[in-house]
C-alpha positions as protocol buffer text, in pm:
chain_id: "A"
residue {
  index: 1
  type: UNK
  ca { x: 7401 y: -570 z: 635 }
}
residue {
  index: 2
  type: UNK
  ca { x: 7173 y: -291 z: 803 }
}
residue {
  index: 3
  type: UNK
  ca { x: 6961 y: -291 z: 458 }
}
residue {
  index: 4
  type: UNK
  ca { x: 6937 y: -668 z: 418 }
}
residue {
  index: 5
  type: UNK
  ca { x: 6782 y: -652 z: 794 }
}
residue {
  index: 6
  type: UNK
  ca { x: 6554 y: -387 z: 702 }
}
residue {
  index: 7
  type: UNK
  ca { x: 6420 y: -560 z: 434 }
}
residue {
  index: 8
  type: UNK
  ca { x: 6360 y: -844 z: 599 }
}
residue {
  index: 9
  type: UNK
  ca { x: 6191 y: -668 z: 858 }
}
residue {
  index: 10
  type: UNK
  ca { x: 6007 y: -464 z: 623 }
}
residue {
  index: 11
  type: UNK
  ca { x: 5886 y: -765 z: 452 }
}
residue {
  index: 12
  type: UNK
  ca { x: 5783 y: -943 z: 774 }
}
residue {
  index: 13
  type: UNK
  ca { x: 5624 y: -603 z: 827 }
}
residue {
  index: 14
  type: UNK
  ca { x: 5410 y: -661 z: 509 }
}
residue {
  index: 15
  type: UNK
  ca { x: 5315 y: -1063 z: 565 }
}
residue {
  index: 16
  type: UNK
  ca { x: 5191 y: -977 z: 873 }
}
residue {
  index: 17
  type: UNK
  ca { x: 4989 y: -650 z: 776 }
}
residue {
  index: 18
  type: UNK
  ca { x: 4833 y: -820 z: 508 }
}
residue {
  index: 19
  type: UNK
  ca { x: 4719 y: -1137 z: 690 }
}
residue {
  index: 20
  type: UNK
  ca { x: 4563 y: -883 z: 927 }
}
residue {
  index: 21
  type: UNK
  ca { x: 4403 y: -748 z: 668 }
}
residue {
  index: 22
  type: UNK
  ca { x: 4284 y: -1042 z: 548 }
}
residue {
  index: 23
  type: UNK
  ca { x: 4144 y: -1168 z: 889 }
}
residue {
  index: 24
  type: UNK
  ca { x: 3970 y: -838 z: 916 }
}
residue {
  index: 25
  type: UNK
  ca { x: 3809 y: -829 z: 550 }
}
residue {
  index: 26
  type: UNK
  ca { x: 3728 y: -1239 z: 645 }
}
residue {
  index: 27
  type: UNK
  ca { x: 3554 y: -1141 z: 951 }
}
residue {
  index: 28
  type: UNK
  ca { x: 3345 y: -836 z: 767 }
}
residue {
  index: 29
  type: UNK
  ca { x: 3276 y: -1088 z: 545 }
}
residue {
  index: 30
  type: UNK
  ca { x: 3083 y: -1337 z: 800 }
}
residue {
  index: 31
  type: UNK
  ca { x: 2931 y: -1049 z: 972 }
}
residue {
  index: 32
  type: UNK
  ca { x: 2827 y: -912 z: 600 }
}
residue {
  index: 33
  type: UNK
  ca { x: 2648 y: -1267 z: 555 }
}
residue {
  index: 34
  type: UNK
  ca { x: 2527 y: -1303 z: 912 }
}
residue {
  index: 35
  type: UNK
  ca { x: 2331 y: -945 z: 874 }
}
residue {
  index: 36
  type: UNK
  ca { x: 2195 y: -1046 z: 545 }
}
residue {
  index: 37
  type: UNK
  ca { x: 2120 y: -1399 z: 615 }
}
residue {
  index: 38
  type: UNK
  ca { x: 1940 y: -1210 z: 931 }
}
residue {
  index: 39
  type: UNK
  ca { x: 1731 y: -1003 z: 717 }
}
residue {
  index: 40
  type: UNK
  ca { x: 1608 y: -1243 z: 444 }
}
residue {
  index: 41
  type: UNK
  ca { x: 1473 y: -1445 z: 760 }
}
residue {
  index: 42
  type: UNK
  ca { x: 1289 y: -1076 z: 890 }
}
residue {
  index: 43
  type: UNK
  ca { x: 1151 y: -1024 z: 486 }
}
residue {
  index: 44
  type: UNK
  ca { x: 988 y: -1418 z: 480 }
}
residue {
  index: 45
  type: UNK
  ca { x: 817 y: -1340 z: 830 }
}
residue {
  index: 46
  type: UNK
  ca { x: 719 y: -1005 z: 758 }
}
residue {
  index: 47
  type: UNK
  ca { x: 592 y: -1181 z: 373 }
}
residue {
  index: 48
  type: UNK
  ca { x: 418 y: -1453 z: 594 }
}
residue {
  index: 49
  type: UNK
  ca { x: 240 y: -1136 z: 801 }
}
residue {
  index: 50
  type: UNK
  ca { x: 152 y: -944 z: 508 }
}
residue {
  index: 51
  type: UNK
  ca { x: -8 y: -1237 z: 356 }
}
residue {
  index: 52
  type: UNK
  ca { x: -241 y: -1271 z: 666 }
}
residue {
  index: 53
  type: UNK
  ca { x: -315 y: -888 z: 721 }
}
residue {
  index: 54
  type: UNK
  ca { x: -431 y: -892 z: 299 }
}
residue {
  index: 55
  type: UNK
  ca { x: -690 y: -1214 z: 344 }
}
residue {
  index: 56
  type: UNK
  ca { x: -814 y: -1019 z: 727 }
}
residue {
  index: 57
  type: UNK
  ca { x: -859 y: -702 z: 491 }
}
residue {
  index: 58
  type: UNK
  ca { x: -1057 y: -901 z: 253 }
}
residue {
  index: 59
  type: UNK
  ca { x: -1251 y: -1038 z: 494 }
}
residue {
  index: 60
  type: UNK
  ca { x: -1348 y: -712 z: 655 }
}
residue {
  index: 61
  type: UNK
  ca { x: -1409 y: -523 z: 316 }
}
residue {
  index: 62
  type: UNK
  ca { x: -1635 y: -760 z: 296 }
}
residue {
  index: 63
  type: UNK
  ca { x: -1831 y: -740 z: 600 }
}
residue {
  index: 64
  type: UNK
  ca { x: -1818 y: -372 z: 541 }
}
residue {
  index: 65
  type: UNK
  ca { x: -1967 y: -409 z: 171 }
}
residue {
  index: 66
  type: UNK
  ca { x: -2252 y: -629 z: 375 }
}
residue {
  index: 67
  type: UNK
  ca { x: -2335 y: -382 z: 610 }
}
residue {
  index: 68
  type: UNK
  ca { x: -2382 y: -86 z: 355 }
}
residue {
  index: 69
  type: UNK
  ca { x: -2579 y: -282 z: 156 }
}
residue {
  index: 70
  type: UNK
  ca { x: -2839 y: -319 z: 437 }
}
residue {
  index: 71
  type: UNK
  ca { x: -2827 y: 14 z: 539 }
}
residue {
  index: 72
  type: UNK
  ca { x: -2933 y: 116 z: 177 }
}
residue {
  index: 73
  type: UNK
  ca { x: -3173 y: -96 z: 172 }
}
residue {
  index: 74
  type: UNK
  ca { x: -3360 y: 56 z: 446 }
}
residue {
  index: 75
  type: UNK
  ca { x: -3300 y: 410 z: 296 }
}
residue {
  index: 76
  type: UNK
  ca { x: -3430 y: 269 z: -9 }
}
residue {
  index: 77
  type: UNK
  ca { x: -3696 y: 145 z: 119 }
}
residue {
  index: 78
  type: UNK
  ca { x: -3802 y: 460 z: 322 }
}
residue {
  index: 79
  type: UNK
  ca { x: -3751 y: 652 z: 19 }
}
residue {
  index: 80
  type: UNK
  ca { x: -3983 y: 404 z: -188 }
}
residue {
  index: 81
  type: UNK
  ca { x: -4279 y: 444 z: 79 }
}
residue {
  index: 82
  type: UNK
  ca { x: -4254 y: 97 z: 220 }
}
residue {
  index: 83
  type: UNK
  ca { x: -4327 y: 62 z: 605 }
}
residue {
  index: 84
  type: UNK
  ca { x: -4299 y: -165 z: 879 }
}
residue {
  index: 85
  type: UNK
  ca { x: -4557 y: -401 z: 958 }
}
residue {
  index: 86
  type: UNK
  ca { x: -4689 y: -492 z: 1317 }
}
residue {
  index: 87
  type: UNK
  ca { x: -4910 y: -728 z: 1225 }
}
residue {
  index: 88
  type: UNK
  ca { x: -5031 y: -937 z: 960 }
}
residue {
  index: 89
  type: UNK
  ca { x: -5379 y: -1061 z: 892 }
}
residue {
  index: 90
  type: UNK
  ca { x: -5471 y: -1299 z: 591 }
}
residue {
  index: 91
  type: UNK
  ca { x: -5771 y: -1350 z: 416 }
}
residue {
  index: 92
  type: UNK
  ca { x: -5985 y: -1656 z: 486 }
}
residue {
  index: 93
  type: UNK
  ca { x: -6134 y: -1795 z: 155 }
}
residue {
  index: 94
  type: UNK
  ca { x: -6419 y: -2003 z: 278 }
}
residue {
  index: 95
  type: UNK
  ca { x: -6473 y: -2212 z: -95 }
}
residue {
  index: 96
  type: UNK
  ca { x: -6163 y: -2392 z: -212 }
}
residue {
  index: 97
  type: UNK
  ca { x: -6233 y: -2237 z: -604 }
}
residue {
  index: 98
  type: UNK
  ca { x: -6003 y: -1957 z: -602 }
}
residue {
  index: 99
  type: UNK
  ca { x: -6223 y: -1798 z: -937 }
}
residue {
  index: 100
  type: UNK
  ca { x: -6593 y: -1862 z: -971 }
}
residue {
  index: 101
  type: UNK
  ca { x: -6771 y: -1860 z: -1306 }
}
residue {
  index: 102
  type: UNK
  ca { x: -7073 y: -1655 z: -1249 }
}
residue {
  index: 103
  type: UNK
  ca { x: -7229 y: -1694 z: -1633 }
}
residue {
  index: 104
  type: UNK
  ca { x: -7381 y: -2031 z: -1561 }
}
């Protein structure tokens, strides 16, 4: 009689240990999905930030590429001679005939 009630116990024993453990694999489970679930929403905003920071970086390489350019133009420029002008005069062409034929 002692064995039969051991058994029984034992096998109580063993329904309950293994609902337990299924409760606690379960709720490992949802936390398992909650993290993840978590993290795919961090990746899209972090996707969304990356996207911006790329077309800002474009943007300022190309400011950048601008400004060089000007600044090697003036080096150029110095190195070619050129110089500034203060002021400009023109020439005043008193007959409208910009050639004259002097043979006649």
């Amino acid at each position: 009689m002692n064995i039969l009630l051991s058994f029984s116990y034992q096998r109580k024993l063993v329904w309950v240990a293994s609902i337990l453990l299924i409760v606690l694999l379960l709720s490992l489970y949802i936390v398992q999905v909650n993290l993840l679930t978590g993290s795919a929403f961090n990746i899209s905003s972090l996707e969304g930030q990356l996207k911006e920071l790329r077309e800002s970086n474009k943007s300022l390489e190309r400011i950048y590429m601008e400004t060089i350019q000007l600044r090697n133009l003036d080096e150029l420029a110095s190195v070619m001679g050129f110089e500034k002008i203060g002021y400009v005069s023109y020439i005043k062409v008193i007959d409208t005939a910009v050639a004259q034929n002097l043979s006649e």
